GROMACS .gro file of C-alpha atoms in nm:
model
  205
    1MET     CA    1  -0.586  -0.351   3.072
    2TYR     CA    2  -0.802  -0.653   2.990
    3GLU     CA    3  -1.104  -0.432   2.924
    4PHE     CA    4  -0.893  -0.208   2.699
    5ILE     CA    5  -0.773  -0.506   2.493
    6VAL     CA    6  -1.126  -0.649   2.468
    7GLY     CA    7  -1.264  -0.312   2.365
    8HIS     CA    8  -0.994  -0.250   2.104
    9TRP     CA    9  -0.907  -0.603   1.994
   10LEU     CA   10  -1.001  -0.545   1.631
   11ASP     CA   11  -0.798  -0.224   1.612
   12ILE     CA   12  -0.497  -0.402   1.768
   13PHE     CA   13  -0.536  -0.709   1.545
   14THR     CA   14  -0.559  -0.512   1.221
   15THR     CA   15  -0.258  -0.302   1.326
   16LEU     CA   16  -0.055  -0.622   1.377
   17LEU     CA   17  -0.175  -0.742   1.037
   18GLY     CA   18  -0.055  -0.411   0.892
   19ILE     CA   19   0.295  -0.473   1.027
   20LEU     CA   20   0.291  -0.830   0.893
   21TYR     CA   21   0.175  -0.697   0.555
   22LEU     CA   22   0.476  -0.464   0.533
   23VAL     CA   23   0.720  -0.740   0.631
   24LEU     CA   24   0.577  -0.966   0.359
   25GLU     CA   25   0.589  -0.678   0.110
   26TYR     CA   26   0.955  -0.619   0.197
   27ARG     CA   27   1.024  -0.987   0.128
   28ALA     CA   28   0.820  -0.970  -0.195
   29SER     CA   29   0.608  -1.261  -0.073
   30ILE     CA   30   0.279  -1.324  -0.251
   31SER     CA   31   0.133  -1.396   0.094
   32LEU     CA   32   0.115  -1.018   0.145
   33TRP     CA   33  -0.197  -1.015  -0.071
   34ILE     CA   34  -0.372  -1.271   0.154
   35VAL     CA   35  -0.309  -1.039   0.449
   36GLY     CA   36  -0.402  -0.749   0.221
   37ILE     CA   37  -0.744  -0.906   0.165
   38ILE     CA   38  -0.816  -0.996   0.528
   39MET     CA   39  -0.696  -0.673   0.690
   40PRO     CA   40  -0.906  -0.417   0.497
   41ALA     CA   41  -1.206  -0.653   0.501
   42LEU     CA   42  -1.193  -0.634   0.882
   43ASP     CA   43  -1.129  -0.260   0.862
   44VAL     CA   44  -1.460  -0.216   0.677
   45TYR     CA   45  -1.644  -0.323   0.991
   46LEU     CA   46  -1.403  -0.140   1.223
   47TYR     CA   47  -1.440   0.194   1.045
   48TRP     CA   48  -1.812   0.159   0.981
   49SER     CA   49  -1.880   0.080   1.347
   50HIS     CA   50  -1.699   0.403   1.442
   51GLY     CA   51  -1.888   0.614   1.189
   52LEU     CA   52  -1.589   0.651   0.954
   53TYR     CA   53  -1.788   0.577   0.642
   54GLY     CA   54  -1.534   0.726   0.400
   55ASP     CA   55  -1.255   0.510   0.545
   56ALA     CA   56  -1.486   0.209   0.532
   57GLY     CA   57  -1.541   0.274   0.161
   58MET     CA   58  -1.165   0.297   0.107
   59ALA     CA   59  -1.120  -0.034   0.289
   60VAL     CA   60  -1.362  -0.196   0.042
   61TYR     CA   61  -1.142  -0.067  -0.241
   62TYR     CA   62  -0.826  -0.198  -0.072
   63THR     CA   63  -0.985  -0.541  -0.038
   64ALA     CA   64  -1.073  -0.551  -0.408
   65ALA     CA   65  -0.728  -0.416  -0.501
   66ALA     CA   66  -0.562  -0.692  -0.298
   67ILE     CA   67  -0.760  -0.957  -0.487
   68TYR     CA   68  -0.643  -0.796  -0.812
   69GLY     CA   69  -0.285  -0.781  -0.686
   70TYR     CA   70  -0.284  -1.149  -0.593
   71ALA     CA   71  -0.418  -1.244  -0.937
   72VAL     CA   72  -0.151  -1.034  -1.114
   73TRP     CA   73   0.135  -1.174  -0.904
   74ARG     CA   74   0.003  -1.527  -0.948
   75PHE     CA   75  -0.080  -1.521  -1.320
   76GLY     CA   76   0.081  -1.205  -1.463
   77LYS     CA   77   0.377  -1.209  -1.702
   78LYS     CA   78   0.660  -0.969  -1.784
   79ARG     CA   79   0.918  -0.964  -2.061
   80GLY     CA   80   1.192  -1.218  -2.002
   81GLN     CA   81   0.995  -1.404  -1.736
   82GLY     CA   82   1.035  -1.782  -1.737
   83GLU     CA   83   0.739  -2.005  -1.805
   84LYS     CA   84   0.695  -2.114  -1.443
   85ALA     CA   85   0.888  -1.832  -1.276
   86ASP     CA   86   0.732  -1.579  -1.043
   87MET     CA   87   0.664  -1.232  -1.179
   88PRO     CA   88   0.995  -1.043  -1.141
   89ILE     CA   89   1.052  -0.710  -0.968
   90THR     CA   90   1.128  -0.442  -1.227
   91HIS     CA   91   1.141  -0.065  -1.259
   92MET     CA   92   0.832   0.122  -1.372
   93PRO     CA   93   0.853   0.195  -1.747
   94GLY     CA   94   0.895   0.562  -1.834
   95ARG     CA   95   0.586   0.557  -2.058
   96LEU     CA   96   0.366   0.492  -1.754
   97TYR     CA   97   0.468   0.798  -1.552
   98LEU     CA   98   0.249   1.048  -1.737
   99PRO     CA   99  -0.069   0.834  -1.711
  100ALA     CA  100   0.010   0.768  -1.344
  101VAL     CA  101   0.050   1.140  -1.270
  102ALA     CA  102  -0.268   1.220  -1.462
  103PHE     CA  103  -0.463   0.957  -1.269
  104LEU     CA  104  -0.316   1.086  -0.942
  105ALA     CA  105  -0.430   1.440  -1.022
  106VAL     CA  106  -0.783   1.331  -1.112
  107ALA     CA  107  -0.816   1.102  -0.809
  108TRP     CA  108  -0.677   1.375  -0.581
  109ALA     CA  109  -0.925   1.633  -0.711
  110ALA     CA  110  -1.221   1.395  -0.692
  111THR     CA  111  -1.137   1.277  -0.341
  112TYR     CA  112  -1.078   1.634  -0.224
  113TYR     CA  113  -1.419   1.737  -0.356
  114VAL     CA  114  -1.591   1.452  -0.171
  115LEU     CA  115  -1.408   1.525   0.156
  116ALA     CA  116  -1.459   1.902   0.136
  117ALA     CA  117  -1.824   1.885   0.031
  118PHE     CA  118  -1.959   1.590   0.227
  119THR     CA  119  -1.741   1.548   0.536
  120ASN     CA  120  -1.611   1.759   0.824
  121SER     CA  121  -1.247   1.679   0.747
  122THR     CA  122  -1.013   1.954   0.866
  123VAL     CA  123  -0.729   1.840   0.636
  124PRO     CA  124  -0.910   1.748   0.312
  125LEU     CA  125  -0.619   1.847   0.085
  126LEU     CA  126  -0.360   1.619   0.245
  127ASP     CA  127  -0.612   1.347   0.326
  128ALA     CA  128  -0.725   1.339  -0.038
  129PHE     CA  129  -0.364   1.332  -0.158
  130THR     CA  130  -0.270   1.030   0.054
  131ASN     CA  131  -0.578   0.844  -0.067
  132ALA     CA  132  -0.504   0.925  -0.433
  133MET     CA  133  -0.138   0.832  -0.393
  134SER     CA  134  -0.244   0.504  -0.232
  135PHE     CA  135  -0.443   0.418  -0.545
  136VAL     CA  136  -0.127   0.460  -0.753
  137GLY     CA  137   0.086   0.280  -0.497
  138LEU     CA  138  -0.138  -0.025  -0.491
  139TRP     CA  139  -0.138  -0.044  -0.870
  140ALA     CA  140   0.244  -0.018  -0.881
  141LEU     CA  141   0.273  -0.283  -0.611
  142ALA     CA  142   0.044  -0.515  -0.807
  143ARG     CA  143   0.278  -0.475  -1.105
  144LYS     CA  144   0.586  -0.535  -0.883
  145TYR     CA  145   0.747  -0.203  -0.970
  146VAL     CA  146   1.034  -0.086  -0.748
  147GLU     CA  147   0.892   0.267  -0.748
  148GLN     CA  148   0.584   0.157  -0.554
  149TRP     CA  149   0.795   0.203  -0.242
  150ILE     CA  150   0.851   0.571  -0.327
  151PHE     CA  151   0.475   0.624  -0.345
  152TRP     CA  152   0.431   0.460  -0.004
  153ILE     CA  153   0.716   0.659   0.152
  154VAL     CA  154   0.537   0.980   0.051
  155VAL     CA  155   0.203   0.850   0.185
  156ASP     CA  156   0.355   0.729   0.513
  157VAL     CA  157   0.546   1.053   0.580
  158ILE     CA  158   0.232   1.262   0.528
  159CYS     CA  159   0.018   1.026   0.738
  160CYS     CA  160   0.277   1.032   1.017
  161TYR     CA  161   0.260   1.413   1.013
  162LEU     CA  162  -0.120   1.416   1.011
  163TYR     CA  163  -0.144   1.178   1.306
  164ILE     CA  164   0.101   1.389   1.505
  165VAL     CA  165  -0.104   1.702   1.432
  166LYS     CA  166  -0.427   1.519   1.521
  167GLY     CA  167  -0.283   1.396   1.850
  168ILE     CA  168  -0.273   1.024   1.765
  169PRO     CA  169   0.085   0.946   1.874
  170PHE     CA  170   0.081   0.566   1.854
  171LYS     CA  171  -0.057   0.565   1.502
  172ALA     CA  172   0.205   0.828   1.415
  173LEU     CA  173   0.478   0.597   1.550
  174LEU     CA  174   0.337   0.311   1.342
  175TYR     CA  175   0.358   0.519   1.024
  176GLY     CA  176   0.706   0.632   1.123
  177LEU     CA  177   0.796   0.261   1.132
  178TYR     CA  178   0.631   0.223   0.791
  179VAL     CA  179   0.863   0.490   0.651
  180VAL     CA  180   1.171   0.305   0.776
  181ILE     CA  181   1.052  -0.028   0.634
  182ALA     CA  182   0.956   0.138   0.305
  183VAL     CA  183   1.305   0.286   0.264
  184MET     CA  184   1.458  -0.054   0.336
  185GLY     CA  185   1.211  -0.217   0.097
  186TYR     CA  186   1.298   0.026  -0.181
  187LEU     CA  187   1.669  -0.048  -0.149
  188LYS     CA  188   1.609  -0.424  -0.142
  189TRP     CA  189   1.370  -0.423  -0.439
  190LYS     CA  190   1.611  -0.202  -0.632
  191ARG     CA  191   1.885  -0.463  -0.585
  192MET     CA  192   1.645  -0.743  -0.686
  193ALA     CA  193   1.546  -0.555  -1.003
  194ALA     CA  194   1.913  -0.500  -1.091
  195SER     CA  195   1.981  -0.870  -1.041
  196TYR     CA  196   1.693  -0.962  -1.273
  197ILE     CA  197   1.820  -0.727  -1.547
  198SER     CA  198   2.169  -0.873  -1.507
  199ASP     CA  199   2.033  -1.226  -1.548
  200ILE     CA  200   1.851  -1.126  -1.868
  201HIS     CA  201   2.170  -0.981  -2.013
  202LYS     CA  202   2.363  -1.296  -1.928
  203ASN     CA  203   2.099  -1.516  -2.092
  204ASN     CA  204   2.108  -1.305  -2.409
  205ILE     CA  205   2.485  -1.328  -2.447
   0.00000   0.00000   0.00000
């Protein structure tokens, strides 16, 4: 048991950080971005040391995206936001859906090409889709949009399925837990967004 823990300590540690990240995301705590910087930074080494160079490259992106997300949550502004108030949770504006879908399609196609042409992935279509959807999900999270949870629910369901098919049961269970937390997070953020809109209406009366 001791040898197993020593041999897999980084995998275990980053998995625990992943759970902490989701809890902080559910609570809409800016601390999630600190964890979001540390976790993928460690994953870069973890994946690279196991020859997963594509995943290592994605982890570099996630680290950079977390730095961006922290900066937006810390310094970003939205309509109706108080001078010293935290960026509020809101719904994603309708005008952003078309650009988001267009970006998703391009990212999906580009990632699929890379996986199909340069790797031995046996599920390049779904693997590329989850990566592309993650790009959109991270952006929506950085902007504190309620709908970011929907993107992650889709990603987590597909990843749970892929890990079951690939015979990685514990990782599948972890992503199953992610789905549950994401559904709870969506409902909570939806209530928080409604409360913010209600406060704006009251202030304008």
